[in-house]
Amino acid sequence: MGRIVAGVGTSHVPAIGVAVDLGKTQEPYWKPLFDGYEPAREWLSKVEPDVVILVYNDHGTAFSLEVIPTFAIGVAREFPPADEGWGPRPVPIVKGHPELAWHMAESLILDEFDITIVNEMSVDHGLTVPLSIACGEPKEWPFPVIPLAVNVVQYPPPTGRRCFDLGRSIRKAVDAYDEDLKVVIFGTGGMSHQLHGERAGVINKDFDQRFLNDLTQDPQRLVELPHIEYVREAGAEGIEMVMWLIMRGALGDDITEVYQNYHVPASNTAAGLIILENNS
Ligand code: DHB
Ligand code: FE
């Protein structure tokens, strides 16, 4: 039987990846942020997941306005890094877990989540930056990764409730897998940020910190939040945070928060990180 043992929520700011790749993590601007990642790295290296399900959003790299899947699962053996802006990061190729990924696709679709199945896909900073945050700079990523992409770029993104329910269905799928696998699920993106227009640079510490706390204390409040509230309170790109609710939905009611970190600013965003262990 598969088991989701924990969830990790983290930002994916591309400049964090660039700081890692260019050896700038000990510079005064970046050091406080990276110091905050150390306990999370230690925790993950002790947990040693067999597989990570990484919920993220693509930024016009693998998908474009030509094709916009609301939810998509990568079932390939490998996913090469690629990116807009700074270009592909010099990080290891991401190895998939086709067996669990196909099982999840079947289970989710039979559970009425009609997820798009992707056989070939590159992965951008939305996926590789959370891996760098969690693992540093290994020669190979220490676990296979199942990419689960969510559309939060082109309106309309999925609702928070739909995301949470998808998380529940993911848990059901993993529980029904016939091999013993220790699975950690990542929900990534955010936190408050807006990259364009008059409100470019908006950061809302209160909103972000309440969001972090309510993942543990009141996830139902977060499930009810309408899109407009993310956009109003946390900026246009703050909507990326709905992806954290997929991670939360994949955990049970009985969870323990083992770590939380919040740092402002990282590039144009607030960078949050949370680790939730699943007790049920
Ligand atoms: C930034 C943040 C993002 O989430 C992104 O996709 C691109 C840029 C930023 O803060 O610079
Ligand atoms: Fe982003």
Coordinates of C-alpha atoms and ligand atoms in Angstrom, one line a residue:
M1 CA 0.0 0.0 0.0
G2 CA 1.2 3.5 -0.8
R3 CA 1.1 6.1 2.0
I4 CA 1.2 9.9 1.9
V5 CA 3.3 10.6 5.0
A6 CA 3.6 14.3 4.7
G7 CA 3.0 17.5 2.7
V8 CA 5.3 20.3 1.9
G9 CA 4.2 23.8 0.8
T10 CA 6.8 26.0 -0.7
S11 CA 7.3 29.0 -3.0
H12 CA 9.0 28.6 -6.4
V13 CA 10.5 32.0 -7.2
P14 CA 12.7 31.6 -10.2
A15 CA 15.4 33.9 -8.8
I16 CA 15.8 31.4 -5.9
G17 CA 16.9 28.8 -8.5
V18 CA 19.3 31.3 -10.1
A19 CA 20.8 32.1 -6.7
V20 CA 21.5 28.4 -6.2
D21 CA 22.8 27.9 -9.8
L22 CA 25.2 30.9 -9.6
G23 CA 26.4 30.1 -6.1
K24 CA 24.9 33.2 -4.4
T25 CA 23.1 31.5 -1.6
Q26 CA 25.5 32.9 1.1
E27 CA 25.3 36.5 -0.2
P28 CA 23.7 38.9 2.3
Y29 CA 20.4 39.2 0.3
W30 CA 19.9 35.4 0.0
K31 CA 21.5 33.9 3.1
P32 CA 18.6 34.5 5.6
L33 CA 16.2 32.9 3.1
F34 CA 18.4 29.8 2.6
D35 CA 19.2 29.5 6.3
G36 CA 15.4 29.1 6.7
Y37 CA 15.5 26.1 4.3
E38 CA 18.1 24.1 6.2
P39 CA 15.7 22.5 8.7
A40 CA 13.4 21.5 5.8
R41 CA 16.3 19.8 4.0
E42 CA 17.3 18.0 7.1
W43 CA 13.7 16.8 7.7
L44 CA 13.4 15.6 4.1
S45 CA 16.7 13.7 4.1
K46 CA 15.5 11.8 7.2
V47 CA 12.1 11.0 5.7
E48 CA 13.7 9.6 2.5
P49 CA 10.5 9.5 0.4
D50 CA 10.2 6.7 -2.2
V51 CA 8.3 9.1 -4.5
V52 CA 7.3 12.8 -4.4
I53 CA 4.1 14.1 -6.1
L54 CA 4.9 17.7 -7.0
V55 CA 2.0 19.9 -7.6
Y56 CA 3.1 23.0 -9.5
N57 CA 2.3 25.3 -12.3
D58 CA 3.9 25.6 -15.7
H59 CA 4.6 29.2 -16.9
G60 CA 4.2 28.9 -20.6
T61 CA 7.1 26.4 -20.9
A62 CA 5.6 23.0 -21.5
F63 CA 2.1 24.4 -22.2
S64 CA 1.1 27.6 -23.9
L65 CA -2.1 29.4 -24.6
E66 CA -2.6 26.8 -27.4
V67 CA -3.3 24.0 -24.8
I68 CA -4.4 24.8 -21.3
P69 CA -5.0 21.7 -19.1
T70 CA -6.6 22.6 -15.8
F71 CA -4.9 19.5 -14.2
A72 CA -2.2 17.4 -15.9
I73 CA -0.2 14.5 -14.7
G74 CA 3.2 13.5 -16.1
V75 CA 3.5 9.8 -16.6
A76 CA 6.9 9.8 -18.4
R77 CA 10.2 8.2 -17.2
E78 CA 12.0 11.5 -17.5
F79 CA 11.2 15.2 -17.5
P80 CA 13.9 17.6 -18.9
P81 CA 14.3 21.0 -17.3
A82 CA 13.4 24.0 -19.5
D83 CA 12.4 27.6 -18.7
E84 CA 11.4 30.9 -20.0
G85 CA 13.4 33.9 -18.9
W86 CA 16.7 32.6 -17.6
G87 CA 16.5 29.4 -19.8
P88 CA 16.8 25.8 -18.6
R89 CA 18.5 25.4 -15.2
P90 CA 21.6 23.4 -14.9
V91 CA 19.9 20.8 -12.7
P92 CA 19.6 17.0 -13.0
I93 CA 16.9 15.6 -15.2
V94 CA 13.8 14.8 -13.2
K95 CA 13.0 11.1 -13.1
G96 CA 9.4 10.1 -13.0
H97 CA 7.5 7.1 -11.6
P98 CA 5.4 5.9 -14.5
E99 CA 3.9 3.0 -12.6
L100 CA 2.4 5.1 -9.8
A101 CA 1.6 8.0 -12.2
W102 CA -0.5 5.7 -14.4
H103 CA -2.2 4.2 -11.4
M104 CA -3.0 7.7 -10.2
A105 CA -4.4 8.7 -13.6
E106 CA -6.6 5.7 -13.7
S107 CA -7.8 6.1 -10.1
L108 CA -8.4 9.9 -10.5
I109 CA -10.3 9.5 -13.7
L110 CA -12.5 6.7 -12.3
D111 CA -13.0 9.0 -9.3
E112 CA -14.3 11.6 -11.8
F113 CA -11.3 13.9 -11.9
D114 CA -10.6 13.9 -15.7
I115 CA -6.9 14.8 -15.4
T116 CA -4.9 15.3 -18.6
I117 CA -2.3 12.5 -19.2
V118 CA 1.1 13.8 -20.4
N119 CA 3.6 11.5 -21.9
E120 CA 6.2 14.1 -22.8
M121 CA 6.8 17.3 -20.9
S122 CA 9.6 19.6 -19.9
V123 CA 9.5 21.1 -16.3
D124 CA 10.2 24.8 -15.5
H125 CA 11.1 26.7 -12.3
G126 CA 7.7 25.9 -10.9
L127 CA 8.9 22.3 -10.4
T128 CA 12.7 22.6 -10.3
V129 CA 13.0 25.5 -7.8
P130 CA 11.0 23.6 -5.1
L131 CA 13.3 20.6 -5.6
S132 CA 16.4 22.9 -5.2
I133 CA 14.8 24.4 -2.0
A134 CA 14.2 20.9 -0.6
C135 CA 17.3 19.1 -1.8
G136 CA 20.1 21.6 -2.5
E137 CA 22.4 20.7 -5.3
P138 CA 22.6 16.9 -5.6
K139 CA 24.1 15.2 -8.7
E140 CA 20.8 13.3 -9.0
W141 CA 17.5 14.2 -7.4
P142 CA 17.2 11.7 -4.5
F143 CA 13.7 10.4 -5.4
P144 CA 11.4 10.1 -8.5
V145 CA 9.0 12.9 -9.0
I146 CA 5.4 12.8 -10.4
P147 CA 4.7 16.2 -11.8
L148 CA 1.1 17.4 -11.4
A149 CA 0.6 20.6 -13.3
V150 CA -2.3 23.0 -12.5
N151 CA -3.4 25.9 -14.6
V152 CA -3.2 29.1 -12.5
V153 CA -1.9 31.3 -15.4
Q154 CA -4.9 31.7 -17.7
Y155 CA -8.3 32.5 -16.1
P156 CA -10.3 30.5 -15.0
P157 CA -8.1 28.5 -12.6
P158 CA -9.7 25.7 -10.6
T159 CA -11.4 26.7 -7.3
G160 CA -9.8 26.1 -3.9
R161 CA -12.4 23.5 -3.2
R162 CA -11.8 21.6 -6.4
C163 CA -8.1 21.6 -5.6
F164 CA -8.7 20.3 -2.0
D165 CA -11.0 17.6 -3.4
L166 CA -8.4 16.6 -5.9
G167 CA -6.0 16.2 -3.1
R168 CA -8.4 13.8 -1.4
S169 CA -8.7 11.8 -4.6
I170 CA -4.9 11.6 -4.9
R171 CA -4.7 10.2 -1.3
K172 CA -7.3 7.6 -2.3
A173 CA -5.2 6.7 -5.3
V174 CA -2.0 6.4 -3.4
D175 CA -3.7 4.3 -0.6
A176 CA -4.9 1.9 -3.2
Y177 CA -1.5 1.4 -4.8
D178 CA -0.3 -2.2 -4.3
E179 CA 3.3 -1.6 -3.5
D180 CA 4.6 -0.2 -0.2
L181 CA 5.7 3.3 -1.1
K182 CA 6.4 6.3 1.2
V183 CA 5.0 9.3 -0.6
V184 CA 5.5 13.1 0.1
I185 CA 3.3 15.6 -1.7
F186 CA 4.5 19.1 -2.5
G187 CA 2.1 22.0 -3.0
T188 CA 4.0 24.9 -4.5
G189 CA 3.7 28.5 -5.7
G190 CA 3.0 31.9 -4.3
M191 CA 2.9 33.4 -1.8
S192 CA 1.6 36.9 -2.2
H193 CA 3.0 38.5 -5.4
Q194 CA 2.1 40.5 -8.5
L195 CA 4.5 40.9 -11.3
H196 CA 2.8 43.4 -13.5
G197 CA 0.6 46.5 -13.6
E198 CA -0.1 49.2 -11.0
R199 CA 0.1 46.8 -8.0
A200 CA 3.3 45.1 -9.1
G201 CA 5.3 44.3 -6.0
V202 CA 2.3 43.8 -3.7
I203 CA 3.1 41.7 -0.6
N204 CA 0.6 40.9 2.1
K205 CA 2.3 39.4 5.2
D206 CA -1.0 39.1 7.2
F207 CA -2.8 37.2 4.4
D208 CA 0.2 34.9 3.8
Q209 CA 0.8 34.1 7.5
R210 CA -2.9 33.4 8.1
F211 CA -2.9 31.2 5.1
L212 CA 0.1 29.2 6.5
N213 CA -1.5 28.9 9.9
D214 CA -4.9 27.9 8.6
L215 CA -3.4 25.0 6.6
T216 CA -3.2 23.4 10.0
Q217 CA -5.8 25.2 12.0
D218 CA -8.7 25.9 9.6
P219 CA -8.2 24.4 6.2
Q220 CA -12.0 24.7 5.5
R221 CA -11.7 28.5 5.7
L222 CA -9.1 28.3 2.9
V223 CA -11.2 25.9 0.9
E224 CA -14.0 28.6 0.8
L225 CA -11.7 31.5 -0.3
P226 CA -12.9 32.8 -3.7
H227 CA -10.3 33.6 -6.4
I228 CA -11.0 37.3 -6.1
E229 CA -9.9 37.3 -2.5
Y230 CA -6.5 35.9 -3.4
V231 CA -6.1 38.4 -6.2
R232 CA -7.3 41.4 -4.0
E233 CA -5.3 40.4 -0.9
A234 CA -2.3 38.6 -2.4
G235 CA -1.9 40.0 -5.9
A236 CA -2.7 38.5 -9.3
E237 CA 0.0 35.8 -9.0
G238 CA -1.1 35.1 -5.4
I239 CA -3.6 32.8 -7.0
E240 CA -0.8 30.2 -7.3
M241 CA -1.5 29.4 -3.6
V242 CA -4.6 27.4 -4.5
M243 CA -2.1 24.6 -5.4
W244 CA -1.2 24.3 -1.7
L245 CA -4.8 23.1 -1.1
I246 CA -4.2 20.0 -3.3
M247 CA -1.3 19.1 -0.9
R248 CA -3.5 19.8 2.1
G249 CA -6.4 17.8 0.8
A250 CA -4.1 14.8 0.3
L251 CA -3.4 14.8 4.1
G252 CA -5.9 13.7 6.7
D253 CA -7.6 15.7 9.5
D254 CA -5.0 14.7 12.0
I255 CA -1.7 16.4 11.0
T256 CA 1.3 17.9 12.8
E257 CA 3.0 21.0 11.6
V258 CA 6.7 20.3 12.0
Y259 CA 8.1 23.4 10.4
Q260 CA 7.1 26.8 9.1
N261 CA 9.2 29.6 7.6
Y262 CA 8.3 32.9 6.0
H263 CA 10.7 35.4 4.4
V264 CA 10.1 38.7 2.6
P265 CA 11.2 39.6 0.0
A266 CA 12.5 36.9 -2.4
S267 CA 12.6 38.7 -5.7
N268 CA 9.0 40.1 -6.0
T269 CA 7.4 37.7 -3.7
A270 CA 6.9 36.5 -0.1
A271 CA 8.6 33.1 0.2
G272 CA 6.7 30.6 2.5
L273 CA 7.5 27.1 3.5
I274 CA 5.6 24.6 5.6
I275 CA 5.9 20.9 6.5
L276 CA 2.9 19.0 7.6
E277 CA 3.2 15.4 8.8
N278 CA 0.2 13.1 8.2
N279 CA -0.8 11.2 11.4
S280 CA -3.8 9.3 10.0
Ligands
DHB1 C1 8.6 35.7 -9.8 C2 7.7 34.8 -9.1 C3 7.0 33.8 -9.8 O1 6.1 32.9 -9.2 C4 7.3 33.6 -11.1 O2 6.7 32.5 -11.7 C5 8.1 34.4 -11.8 C6 8.8 35.5 -11.1 C7 9.3 36.7 -9.1 O3 9.1 37.0 -7.9 O4 10.2 37.3 -9.6
FE2 FE 5.2 31.5 -10.6

